[in-house]
């Protein structure tokens, strides 16, 4: 993807259909695709980048057909201080769309926002509609715990079958936390899947009862649960885990007074 095309995507995005969430429940009436952009500011340009993004969003607020992104700060892990922007509920044909305001918007982004950006990496992802348990309302959710898993070569079927089994056990066993799985469609390394858990506060991140292992032991028996989880763990490799904080002001397109 050409850099101008990527910049145009970033410029035209921001804010999901279902308010503040890194996942949101993408509608069954579309392909459920999300554009995700990881942005790192130049050293010392963080405040300038945030101001530029805010101004740019307000400029884009009345542009018909413009994508709307929600923005998040990465608060833990090796990319602490970088940002994630997400625009969801898209169809494949949305990526072909052109608008009469596109060139001017791209020029404005290049002039006002790009000078403060060190790196920008775009990807396309889709939340698995058949797995997970997501809140009906995202009101009050400020943080999102993310863990990357990399499915080992040749282990896709075994990984997916094991994940379906675990998801069914957790949902029937009353697992007390919400969660979702996001699969990278384009732009990832290998065959990645992302586990996302929404949280309302840091206190909300404390372990809850019944725990994951308690539910698995009750459903399968302690010995069989340990055997199953040990075998399934060989189908993937755990990657980075990090925490996102939702940034409502950065995600505003001029609606908030």
Coordinates of N, CA and C in Angstrom, one line a residue:
X1 N 0.8 -1.2 0.0 CA 0.0 0.0 0.0 C 0.9 1.2 0.0
X2 N 0.6 2.1 -0.9 CA 1.5 3.3 -1.0 C 1.3 4.2 0.2
X3 N 2.3 4.9 0.6 CA 2.2 5.7 1.8 C 1.1 6.8 1.7
X4 N 0.9 7.3 0.5 CA -0.1 8.3 0.4 C -1.5 7.7 0.7
X5 N -1.7 6.5 0.2 CA -2.9 5.8 0.4 C -3.1 5.5 1.9
X6 N -2.0 5.1 2.6 CA -2.1 4.8 4.0 C -2.4 6.1 4.8
X7 N -1.8 7.2 4.4 CA -2.0 8.4 5.1 C -3.5 8.9 4.9
X8 N -4.0 8.6 3.7 CA -5.4 9.0 3.4 C -6.3 8.2 4.2
X9 N -6.0 6.9 4.5 CA -6.8 6.1 5.3 C -6.8 6.6 6.7
X10 N -5.6 6.9 7.2 CA -5.5 7.4 8.6 C -6.3 8.7 8.7
X11 N -6.1 9.6 7.8 CA -6.8 10.9 7.9 C -8.3 10.8 7.9
X12 N -8.8 9.9 7.1 CA -10.2 9.8 6.9 C -10.9 9.0 8.0
X13 N -10.2 8.4 8.9 CA -10.8 7.5 9.8 C -11.1 8.2 11.2
X14 N -11.6 7.3 12.1 CA -11.7 7.7 13.5 C -13.1 7.5 14.1
X15 N -13.3 6.5 14.9 CA -14.4 6.3 15.7 C -15.3 5.2 15.1
X16 N -15.6 4.2 15.9 CA -16.4 3.1 15.5 C -17.9 3.4 15.6
X17 N -18.7 2.6 15.1 CA -20.1 2.8 15.1 C -20.6 2.6 16.5
X18 N -20.0 1.8 17.4 CA -20.5 1.5 18.7 C -19.7 2.1 19.8
X19 N -19.3 3.3 19.7 CA -18.6 4.1 20.7 C -17.4 3.3 21.2
X20 N -16.8 3.8 22.3 CA -15.4 3.5 22.7 C -15.1 2.1 23.0
X21 N -14.5 1.4 22.0 CA -14.0 0.1 22.2 C -13.0 -0.3 21.1
X22 N -12.0 -1.0 21.5 CA -11.0 -1.4 20.5 C -11.6 -2.5 19.6
X23 N -12.6 -3.2 20.1 CA -13.2 -4.3 19.3 C -14.5 -3.9 18.8
X24 N -15.4 -3.4 19.6 CA -16.8 -3.1 19.2 C -17.4 -4.3 18.5
X25 N -18.7 -4.4 18.5 CA -19.4 -5.5 17.9 C -19.7 -5.1 16.4
X26 N -18.8 -5.4 15.5 CA -19.0 -5.0 14.1 C -20.2 -5.7 13.6
X27 N -21.0 -5.0 12.9 CA -22.3 -5.5 12.4 C -22.3 -6.7 11.6
X28 N -23.3 -7.6 11.7 CA -23.4 -8.7 10.9 C -23.8 -8.3 9.5
X29 N -24.2 -7.1 9.3 CA -24.7 -6.6 8.0 C -23.5 -6.2 7.1
X30 N -22.3 -6.2 7.6 CA -21.1 -5.9 6.8 C -20.1 -7.0 7.0
X31 N -18.9 -6.8 6.4 CA -17.9 -7.9 6.4 C -17.1 -7.9 7.7
X32 N -17.4 -6.9 8.6 CA -16.8 -6.9 9.9 C -15.3 -6.6 9.9
X33 N -14.9 -5.9 9.0 CA -13.4 -5.6 8.9 C -13.1 -4.3 9.6
X34 N -11.9 -4.2 10.1 CA -11.4 -3.0 10.8 C -10.1 -2.6 10.3
X35 N -9.9 -1.3 10.0 CA -8.6 -0.8 9.7 C -7.9 -0.4 11.0
X36 N -6.7 -0.9 11.3 CA -6.0 -0.6 12.5 C -4.6 0.0 12.1
X37 N -4.3 1.1 12.8 CA -3.1 1.8 12.5 C -2.3 2.0 13.8
X38 N -1.1 1.6 13.8 CA -0.2 1.9 14.9 C 0.7 3.1 14.6
X39 N 0.6 4.1 15.4 CA 1.3 5.4 15.1 C 2.3 5.7 16.3
X40 N 3.5 6.0 15.9 CA 4.5 6.4 16.9 C 4.9 7.9 16.6
X41 N 4.9 8.7 17.6 CA 5.3 10.1 17.4 C 6.8 10.3 17.3
X42 N 7.3 11.3 16.7 CA 8.7 11.6 16.7 C 9.0 12.0 18.2
X43 N 10.2 11.8 18.6 CA 10.6 12.1 20.0 C 10.3 13.6 20.3
X44 N 9.6 13.8 21.4 CA 9.3 15.2 21.8 C 8.1 15.8 21.1
X45 N 7.4 15.0 20.1 CA 6.3 15.5 19.3 C 5.0 15.0 19.8
X46 N 4.9 14.3 20.9 CA 3.7 13.6 21.3 C 2.5 14.6 21.5
X47 N 2.8 15.7 22.2 CA 1.7 16.7 22.4 C 1.3 17.3 21.1
X48 N 2.3 17.6 20.3 CA 2.0 18.3 19.0 C 1.2 17.3 18.1
X49 N 1.5 16.0 18.1 CA 0.8 15.0 17.3 C -0.7 15.0 17.8
X50 N -0.9 14.9 19.1 CA -2.2 14.8 19.6 C -3.0 16.1 19.3
X51 N -2.4 17.2 19.3 CA -3.1 18.5 18.9 C -3.5 18.4 17.5
X52 N -2.5 18.0 16.6 CA -2.7 17.9 15.2 C -3.8 16.9 14.8
X53 N -3.8 15.8 15.5 CA -4.9 14.8 15.2 C -6.3 15.3 15.6
X54 N -6.3 16.0 16.8 CA -7.6 16.6 17.2 C -8.1 17.6 16.2
X55 N -7.3 18.4 15.8 CA -7.7 19.5 14.8 C -8.1 18.8 13.5
X56 N -7.3 17.8 13.1 CA -7.6 17.1 11.8 C -9.0 16.4 11.9
X57 N -9.3 15.8 13.0 CA -10.6 15.1 13.2 C -11.7 16.1 13.1
X58 N -11.6 17.3 13.7 CA -12.6 18.3 13.6 C -12.8 18.8 12.2
X59 N -11.7 18.8 11.4 CA -11.7 19.2 10.0 C -12.5 18.1 9.2
X60 N -12.3 16.9 9.6 CA -13.0 15.8 8.9 C -14.4 15.5 9.3
X61 N -14.8 16.2 10.4 CA -16.1 15.9 11.0 C -17.3 16.0 10.1
X62 N -17.3 16.9 9.1 CA -18.4 17.1 8.3 C -18.2 16.5 6.9
X63 N -17.2 15.6 6.7 CA -16.9 15.0 5.4 C -17.7 13.8 5.2
X64 N -18.7 13.8 4.3 CA -19.5 12.6 4.0 C -18.7 11.4 3.5
X65 N -18.9 10.3 4.2 CA -18.2 9.1 3.8 C -16.8 8.9 4.5
X66 N -16.4 9.9 5.3 CA -15.1 9.8 5.9 C -15.1 8.7 7.0
X67 N -14.1 7.9 7.0 CA -14.0 6.9 8.1 C -13.7 7.6 9.4
X68 N -14.1 7.0 10.5 CA -13.9 7.6 11.8 C -13.2 6.6 12.7
X69 N -12.1 7.0 13.2 CA -11.2 6.2 14.1 C -11.4 6.5 15.6
X70 N -11.2 5.5 16.3 CA -11.1 5.7 17.8 C -9.6 5.5 18.1
X71 N -9.1 6.3 19.0 CA -7.7 6.3 19.3 C -7.4 5.8 20.7
X72 N -6.3 5.1 20.9 CA -5.9 4.5 22.2 C -4.4 4.7 22.3
X73 N -4.0 4.9 23.6 CA -2.5 5.0 23.9 C -2.1 3.6 24.4
X74 N -0.9 3.2 24.0 CA -0.3 2.0 24.5 C 0.4 2.4 25.8
X75 N 0.0 1.8 26.9 CA 0.5 2.2 28.2 C 1.5 1.2 28.9
X76 N 1.6 0.0 28.3 CA 2.6 -0.9 28.8 C 3.2 -1.7 27.6
X77 N 4.4 -2.3 27.9 CA 5.0 -3.1 26.8 C 6.1 -2.3 26.1
X78 N 6.7 -2.9 25.1 CA 7.8 -2.3 24.4 C 7.4 -1.1 23.5
X79 N 6.1 -1.0 23.2 CA 5.6 0.2 22.4 C 4.9 1.2 23.2
X80 N 5.2 1.3 24.5 CA 4.6 2.3 25.4 C 4.8 3.7 24.9
X81 N 3.7 4.4 24.8 CA 3.8 5.8 24.3 C 3.3 5.9 22.9
X82 N 3.2 4.8 22.2 CA 2.7 4.8 20.8 C 1.1 4.8 20.9
X83 N 0.5 4.9 19.7 CA -0.9 5.0 19.6 C -1.5 3.9 18.7
X84 N -2.7 3.5 19.0 CA -3.5 2.6 18.1 C -4.7 3.4 17.7
X85 N -5.0 3.4 16.4 CA -6.2 4.0 15.8 C -7.0 2.9 15.1
X86 N -8.3 2.8 15.3 CA -9.1 1.8 14.8 C -10.4 2.3 14.2
X87 N -10.7 1.9 13.0 CA -12.0 2.2 12.4 C -12.7 0.9 11.9
X88 N -13.8 0.6 12.5 CA -14.4 -0.7 12.3 C -15.7 -0.7 11.4
X89 N -16.3 -1.9 11.3 CA -17.6 -2.1 10.6 C -17.5 -1.8 9.1
X90 N -16.4 -2.3 8.5 CA -16.2 -2.0 7.1 C -16.5 -3.3 6.2
X91 N -16.8 -3.0 5.0 CA -16.8 -4.0 3.9 C -15.5 -3.9 3.1
X92 N -15.2 -5.0 2.3 CA -14.0 -4.9 1.5 C -14.1 -3.8 0.5
X93 N -15.3 -3.5 0.0 CA -15.3 -2.4 -1.0 C -15.1 -1.0 -0.5
X94 N -15.2 -0.9 0.9 CA -14.9 0.4 1.5 C -13.5 0.8 1.3
X95 N -12.6 -0.2 1.1 CA -11.2 0.2 0.9 C -10.9 0.7 -0.5
X96 N -11.9 0.6 -1.4 CA -11.8 1.1 -2.8 C -12.4 2.5 -2.9
X97 N -13.1 3.0 -1.9 CA -13.8 4.2 -2.0 C -12.9 5.4 -2.2
X98 N -13.4 6.3 -3.1 CA -12.8 7.6 -3.3 C -13.8 8.7 -3.1
X99 N -13.3 9.8 -2.6 CA -14.2 11.0 -2.3 C -13.6 12.2 -2.9
X100 N -14.5 13.2 -3.2 CA -14.1 14.4 -3.8 C -13.2 15.3 -2.9
X101 N -13.3 15.0 -1.6 CA -12.5 15.7 -0.6 C -11.2 15.0 -0.3
X102 N -11.0 13.8 -0.9 CA -9.9 13.0 -0.5 C -8.5 13.6 -0.7
X103 N -8.3 14.3 -1.8 CA -7.0 14.9 -2.1 C -6.7 16.0 -1.2
X104 N -7.6 16.9 -0.9 CA -7.4 18.0 0.0 C -7.2 17.5 1.4
X105 N -7.9 16.5 1.8 CA -7.7 15.9 3.2 C -6.4 15.3 3.3
X106 N -5.9 14.6 2.2 CA -4.6 14.0 2.3 C -3.5 15.0 2.4
X107 N -3.7 16.1 1.6 CA -2.7 17.2 1.7 C -2.6 17.9 3.1
X108 N -3.8 18.0 3.7 CA -3.9 18.6 5.0 C -3.2 17.7 6.0
X109 N -3.5 16.4 5.9 CA -2.8 15.5 6.8 C -1.3 15.5 6.7
X110 N -0.9 15.5 5.4 CA 0.6 15.5 5.2 C 1.2 16.7 5.7
X111 N 0.5 17.9 5.6 CA 1.1 19.1 6.1 C 1.1 19.3 7.6
X112 N -0.1 18.9 8.2 CA -0.3 19.2 9.6 C 0.0 18.1 10.6
X113 N -0.2 16.8 10.2 CA 0.0 15.7 11.1 C 1.2 14.9 10.8
X114 N 1.5 14.6 9.6 CA 2.7 13.7 9.2 C 4.0 14.2 9.8
X115 N 4.2 15.5 9.8 CA 5.5 16.0 10.4 C 5.8 15.5 11.8
X116 N 4.8 15.1 12.5 CA 5.0 14.7 13.9 C 5.0 13.2 14.1
X117 N 4.9 12.4 13.0 CA 4.9 11.0 13.0 C 6.3 10.4 12.7
X118 N 6.7 9.5 13.5 CA 7.9 8.7 13.3 C 7.7 7.5 12.4
X119 N 6.7 6.7 12.8 CA 6.4 5.5 12.1 C 4.9 5.3 12.1
X120 N 4.4 4.6 11.0 CA 3.0 4.4 10.9 C 2.8 3.0 10.2
X121 N 2.1 2.1 10.9 CA 2.0 0.7 10.4 C 0.5 0.4 10.3
X122 N 0.0 0.0 9.1 CA -1.5 -0.3 9.0 C -1.7 -1.8 8.8
X123 N -2.8 -2.2 9.3 CA -3.2 -3.6 9.1 C -4.8 -3.7 9.0
X124 N -5.3 -4.8 8.5 CA -6.7 -5.0 8.5 C -7.0 -6.3 9.3
X125 N -8.1 -6.2 10.2 CA -8.4 -7.2 11.1 C -9.9 -7.5 11.1
X126 N -10.2 -8.6 11.7 CA -11.7 -9.0 11.8 C -11.9 -9.7 13.1
X127 N -12.8 -9.2 13.9 CA -13.2 -9.9 15.2 C -13.9 -11.2 14.8
X128 N -13.5 -12.3 15.5 CA -14.2 -13.6 15.3 C -15.6 -13.5 15.8
X129 N -16.7 -13.6 14.9 CA -18.0 -13.4 15.3 C -18.6 -14.6 16.1
X130 N -17.9 -15.8 16.1 CA -18.4 -17.0 16.7 C -17.8 -17.3 18.1
X131 N -16.9 -16.4 18.5 CA -16.2 -16.7 19.8 C -16.3 -15.5 20.6
X132 N -16.1 -15.7 21.9 CA -16.0 -14.6 22.9 C -17.3 -14.1 23.5
X133 N -17.2 -13.2 24.4 CA -18.4 -12.6 25.1 C -18.1 -11.1 25.3
X134 N -18.8 -10.3 24.6 CA -18.5 -8.8 24.6 C -19.6 -8.1 25.3
X135 N -19.3 -7.0 26.0 CA -20.4 -6.2 26.7 C -21.4 -5.6 25.7
X136 N -22.7 -5.6 26.1 CA -23.7 -5.0 25.3 C -23.5 -3.5 25.2
X137 N -23.0 -2.9 26.2 CA -22.7 -1.4 26.2 C -21.2 -1.2 26.6
X138 N -20.5 -0.3 25.9 CA -19.1 0.0 26.2 C -19.0 1.1 27.2
X139 N -20.1 1.6 27.7 CA -20.0 2.8 28.6 C -19.2 2.4 29.9
X140 N -18.2 3.2 30.1 CA -17.4 3.0 31.3 C -16.1 2.3 31.1
X141 N -16.0 1.6 29.9 CA -14.8 0.9 29.6 C -13.6 1.8 29.1
X142 N -12.5 1.8 29.9 CA -11.4 2.7 29.6 C -10.2 2.0 29.1
X143 N -10.0 0.7 29.4 CA -8.8 0.0 29.2 C -9.1 -1.3 28.5
X144 N -8.0 -1.7 27.7 CA -8.1 -3.0 27.0 C -6.8 -3.8 27.1
X145 N -6.9 -5.0 27.7 CA -5.8 -5.8 27.8 C -5.7 -6.7 26.5
X146 N -4.5 -6.6 25.9 CA -4.3 -7.3 24.6 C -3.2 -8.3 24.7
X147 N -3.3 -9.5 24.2 CA -2.3 -10.5 24.1 C -2.3 -11.1 22.7
X148 N -1.1 -11.1 22.1 CA -0.9 -11.7 20.8 C -0.5 -13.2 20.9
X149 N -1.2 -14.0 20.1 CA -0.8 -15.4 19.9 C -0.4 -15.6 18.5
X150 N 0.6 -16.4 18.2 CA 1.0 -16.8 16.9 C 0.8 -18.2 16.6
X151 N -0.1 -18.6 15.8 CA -0.5 -20.0 15.5 C 0.7 -20.7 14.8
X152 N 1.1 -21.8 15.3 CA 2.3 -22.5 14.6 C 1.9 -23.1 13.3
X153 N 2.9 -23.1 12.4 CA 2.6 -23.6 11.0 C 2.1 -25.0 11.1
X154 N 1.0 -25.3 10.4 CA 0.4 -26.6 10.3 C -0.5 -26.9 11.5
X155 N -0.7 -26.0 12.4 CA -1.4 -26.2 13.6 C -2.8 -25.5 13.6
X156 N -3.1 -24.8 12.5 CA -4.3 -24.0 12.5 C -5.6 -24.7 12.9
X157 N -5.8 -25.9 12.4 CA -7.1 -26.6 12.7 C -7.1 -27.0 14.1
X158 N -6.0 -27.5 14.6 CA -5.9 -28.0 16.0 C -6.1 -26.8 17.0
X159 N -5.5 -25.6 16.6 CA -5.6 -24.4 17.5 C -7.1 -24.0 17.5
X160 N -7.7 -23.9 16.3 CA -9.1 -23.4 16.2 C -10.0 -24.3 16.9
X161 N -9.9 -25.6 16.8 CA -10.8 -26.6 17.5 C -10.6 -26.5 19.0
X162 N -9.4 -26.3 19.5 CA -9.1 -26.2 20.9 C -9.7 -24.9 21.4
X163 N -9.6 -23.8 20.6 CA -10.1 -22.5 21.1 C -11.6 -22.5 21.1
X164 N -12.3 -23.2 20.2 CA -13.7 -23.3 20.2 C -14.2 -24.1 21.5
X165 N -13.4 -25.1 21.8 CA -13.8 -25.9 23.0 C -13.7 -25.1 24.2
X166 N -12.6 -24.4 24.4 CA -12.3 -23.5 25.5 C -13.4 -22.5 25.6
X167 N -13.7 -21.8 24.5 CA -14.8 -20.8 24.5 C -16.1 -21.3 25.0
X168 N -16.5 -22.5 24.5 CA -17.7 -23.1 24.9 C -17.8 -23.4 26.4
X169 N -16.7 -23.9 26.9 CA -16.6 -24.2 28.3 C -16.7 -22.9 29.2
X170 N -16.0 -21.9 28.8 CA -16.0 -20.6 29.5 C -17.4 -20.0 29.6
X171 N -18.0 -20.0 28.4 CA -19.4 -19.4 28.4 C -20.4 -20.2 29.2
X172 N -20.3 -21.5 29.1 CA -21.3 -22.3 29.9 C -20.9 -22.3 31.4
X173 N -19.6 -22.1 31.7 CA -19.2 -22.1 33.0 C -19.3 -20.8 33.8
X174 N -19.8 -19.8 33.1 CA -19.9 -18.5 33.8 C -18.6 -17.7 34.0
X175 N -17.7 -17.8 33.0 CA -16.5 -17.0 33.1 C -16.8 -15.5 33.4
X176 N -16.3 -14.9 34.4 CA -16.7 -13.5 34.8 C -16.2 -12.4 34.0
X177 N -15.3 -12.6 33.0 CA -14.7 -11.5 32.2 C -15.2 -11.5 30.8
X178 N -15.3 -10.4 30.2 CA -15.6 -10.3 28.8 C -14.3 -10.4 28.0
X179 N -14.5 -11.0 26.7 CA -13.3 -11.2 25.9 C -13.7 -11.3 24.5
X180 N -12.7 -11.1 23.6 CA -12.9 -11.3 22.1 C -11.6 -11.7 21.5
X181 N -11.8 -12.3 20.3 CA -10.6 -12.8 19.5 C -10.6 -12.0 18.2
X182 N -9.5 -11.4 17.8 CA -9.3 -10.7 16.6 C -8.3 -11.3 15.7
X183 N -8.7 -11.6 14.5 CA -7.7 -12.2 13.6 C -7.2 -11.2 12.5
X184 N -5.9 -11.2 12.3 CA -5.4 -10.3 11.3 C -5.6 -10.8 9.9
X185 N -6.2 -10.0 9.1 CA -6.5 -10.4 7.7 C -5.4 -10.0 6.8
X186 N -4.8 -8.9 7.0 CA -3.6 -8.4 6.2 C -2.7 -7.5 7.1
X187 N -1.4 -7.7 7.0 CA -0.5 -6.9 7.7 C 0.2 -7.5 8.9
X188 N -0.1 -8.8 9.2 CA 0.5 -9.4 10.4 C 1.8 -10.1 10.1
X189 N 2.4 -10.7 11.1 CA 3.5 -11.6 11.0 C 3.1 -13.1 11.2
X190 N 3.2 -13.9 10.2 CA 2.7 -15.3 10.4 C 1.2 -15.4 10.4
X191 N 0.7 -16.1 11.4 CA -0.7 -16.4 11.5 C -1.2 -15.9 12.9
X192 N -1.4 -14.6 13.1 CA -1.6 -14.1 14.5 C -3.1 -14.1 14.8
X193 N -3.4 -14.1 16.1 CA -4.7 -13.9 16.7 C -4.5 -13.1 18.0
X194 N -5.4 -12.2 18.2 CA -5.3 -11.3 19.3 C -6.4 -11.5 20.3
X195 N -6.1 -11.7 21.6 CA -7.1 -11.8 22.7 C -7.2 -10.4 23.3
X196 N -8.5 -10.0 23.4 CA -8.8 -8.6 23.9 C -9.7 -8.8 25.1
X197 N -9.4 -8.1 26.2 CA -10.3 -8.1 27.4 C -10.5 -6.6 27.8
X198 N -11.8 -6.2 27.7 CA -12.1 -4.8 28.1 C -12.2 -4.7 29.6
X199 N -11.7 -3.5 30.2 CA -11.7 -3.3 31.6 C -12.1 -1.8 31.9
X200 N -12.9 -1.7 33.0 CA -13.4 -0.3 33.3 C -12.3 0.4 34.2
X201 N -11.4 -0.3 34.8 CA -10.5 0.4 35.7 C -9.3 -0.6 35.9
X202 N -8.3 -0.1 36.6 CA -7.2 -1.0 37.0 C -7.7 -2.0 38.0
X203 N -8.6 -1.6 38.9 CA -9.1 -2.6 39.9 C -9.9 -3.7 39.2
X204 N -10.5 -3.4 38.0 CA -11.3 -4.4 37.3 C -10.4 -5.4 36.7
X205 N -9.1 -5.2 36.7 CA -8.1 -6.2 36.1 C -7.7 -7.3 37.2
X206 N -8.1 -7.1 38.4 CA -7.8 -8.1 39.4 C -8.5 -9.4 39.1
X207 N -7.9 -10.6 39.5 CA -8.5 -11.9 39.2 C -9.9 -12.0 39.8
X208 N -10.8 -12.7 39.0 CA -12.2 -12.8 39.4 C -12.5 -14.3 39.6
X209 N -13.5 -14.6 40.3 CA -14.0 -16.0 40.5 C -15.3 -16.2 39.8
X210 N -15.5 -17.4 39.2 CA -14.5 -18.5 39.1 C -13.4 -18.2 38.1
X211 N -12.2 -18.7 38.3 CA -11.1 -18.4 37.5 C -11.1 -19.3 36.2
X212 N -10.3 -19.0 35.3 CA -10.3 -19.8 34.0 C -10.0 -21.3 34.3
X213 N -9.0 -21.5 35.2 CA -8.6 -22.9 35.4 C -9.6 -23.6 36.3
X214 N -10.3 -22.9 37.2 CA -11.4 -23.5 38.0 C -12.5 -24.0 37.0
X215 N -12.9 -23.2 36.0 CA -13.9 -23.6 35.1 C -13.5 -24.8 34.3
X216 N -12.3 -24.8 33.8 CA -11.8 -25.9 33.0 C -11.7 -27.1 33.8
X217 N -11.2 -27.1 35.0 CA -11.2 -28.3 35.9 C -12.5 -28.8 36.2
X218 N -13.5 -28.0 36.4 CA -14.9 -28.4 36.7 C -15.5 -29.1 35.5
X219 N -15.2 -28.6 34.3 CA -15.8 -29.1 33.1 C -15.1 -30.4 32.6
X220 N -13.8 -30.5 32.8 CA -13.1 -31.6 32.2 C -12.5 -32.6 33.2
X221 N -12.5 -32.1 34.5 CA -11.7 -32.8 35.5 C -10.3 -32.3 35.5
X222 N -9.7 -32.2 36.7 CA -8.4 -31.6 36.8 C -7.3 -32.2 35.9
X223 N -7.2 -33.6 35.9 CA -6.2 -34.2 35.1 C -6.4 -34.0 33.6
X224 N -7.6 -34.2 33.1 CA -7.9 -34.1 31.7 C -7.8 -32.6 31.3
X225 N -8.1 -31.7 32.1 CA -8.0 -30.3 31.8 C -6.5 -29.9 31.6
X226 N -5.6 -30.4 32.5 CA -4.2 -30.2 32.4 C -3.6 -30.8 31.1
X227 N -4.1 -32.0 30.8 CA -3.6 -32.7 29.6 C -4.0 -31.9 28.3
X228 N -5.3 -31.5 28.3 CA -5.9 -30.8 27.1 C -5.1 -29.5 26.9
X229 N -5.0 -28.7 28.0 CA -4.3 -27.4 27.9 C -2.9 -27.5 27.5
X230 N -2.2 -28.6 28.0 CA -0.8 -28.8 27.6 C -0.6 -29.1 26.2
X231 N -1.5 -29.9 25.6 CA -1.5 -30.3 24.2 C -1.9 -29.1 23.3
X232 N -2.9 -28.4 23.8 CA -3.3 -27.2 22.9 C -2.3 -26.1 22.9
X233 N -1.5 -25.9 24.0 CA -0.5 -24.9 24.1 C 0.6 -25.1 23.1
X234 N 0.7 -26.3 22.6 CA 1.8 -26.6 21.6 C 1.4 -26.1 20.2
X235 N 0.1 -25.6 20.0 CA -0.3 -25.2 18.7 C -0.1 -23.7 18.4
X236 N 0.4 -23.0 19.4 CA 0.6 -21.6 19.3 C 1.8 -21.1 20.1
X237 N 2.3 -19.9 19.8 CA 3.4 -19.3 20.6 C 2.9 -18.0 21.1
X238 N 3.0 -17.7 22.4 CA 2.5 -16.5 23.0 C 3.4 -15.3 22.6
X239 N 2.8 -14.2 22.3 CA 3.6 -13.0 21.9 C 3.4 -11.9 22.9
X240 N 3.6 -10.7 22.5 CA 3.5 -9.5 23.4 C 2.1 -9.4 24.0
X241 N 2.1 -8.9 25.2 CA 0.8 -8.5 25.8 C 1.0 -7.0 26.3
X242 N 0.0 -6.3 26.2 CA 0.1 -4.8 26.5 C -1.3 -4.3 26.8
X243 N -1.3 -3.1 27.3 CA -2.5 -2.4 27.8 C -2.8 -1.2 27.0
X244 N -4.0 -1.0 26.5 CA -4.4 0.2 25.8 C -5.4 1.0 26.7
X245 N -5.3 2.4 26.6 CA -6.2 3.3 27.2 C -6.9 4.1 26.2
X246 N -8.2 4.1 26.3 CA -9.0 4.8 25.3 C -8.8 6.3 25.5
X247 N -8.7 7.0 24.3 CA -8.5 8.5 24.3 C -9.7 9.2 23.7
X248 N -10.7 9.5 24.5 CA -12.0 10.1 23.9 C -11.8 11.4 23.2
X249 N -10.9 12.2 23.7 CA -10.7 13.6 23.1 C -10.0 13.4 21.7
X250 N -9.1 12.4 21.6 CA -8.4 12.2 20.3 C -9.4 11.5 19.3
X251 N -10.4 10.9 19.8 CA -11.4 10.2 19.0 C -12.6 11.1 18.6
X252 N -12.6 12.3 19.0 CA -13.8 13.2 18.8 C -13.6 13.9 17.5
X253 N -14.7 14.0 16.8 CA -14.8 14.7 15.5 C -15.5 16.0 15.5
X254 N -15.6 16.5 16.7 CA -16.3 17.8 16.8 C -17.7 17.7 17.4
X255 N -18.1 16.5 17.8 CA -19.4 16.3 18.4 C -19.5 16.7 19.9
X256 N -18.3 16.5 20.6 CA -18.3 16.8 22.0 C -18.1 18.3 22.2
X257 N -19.0 18.9 23.0 CA -18.9 20.3 23.2 C -18.2 20.6 24.5

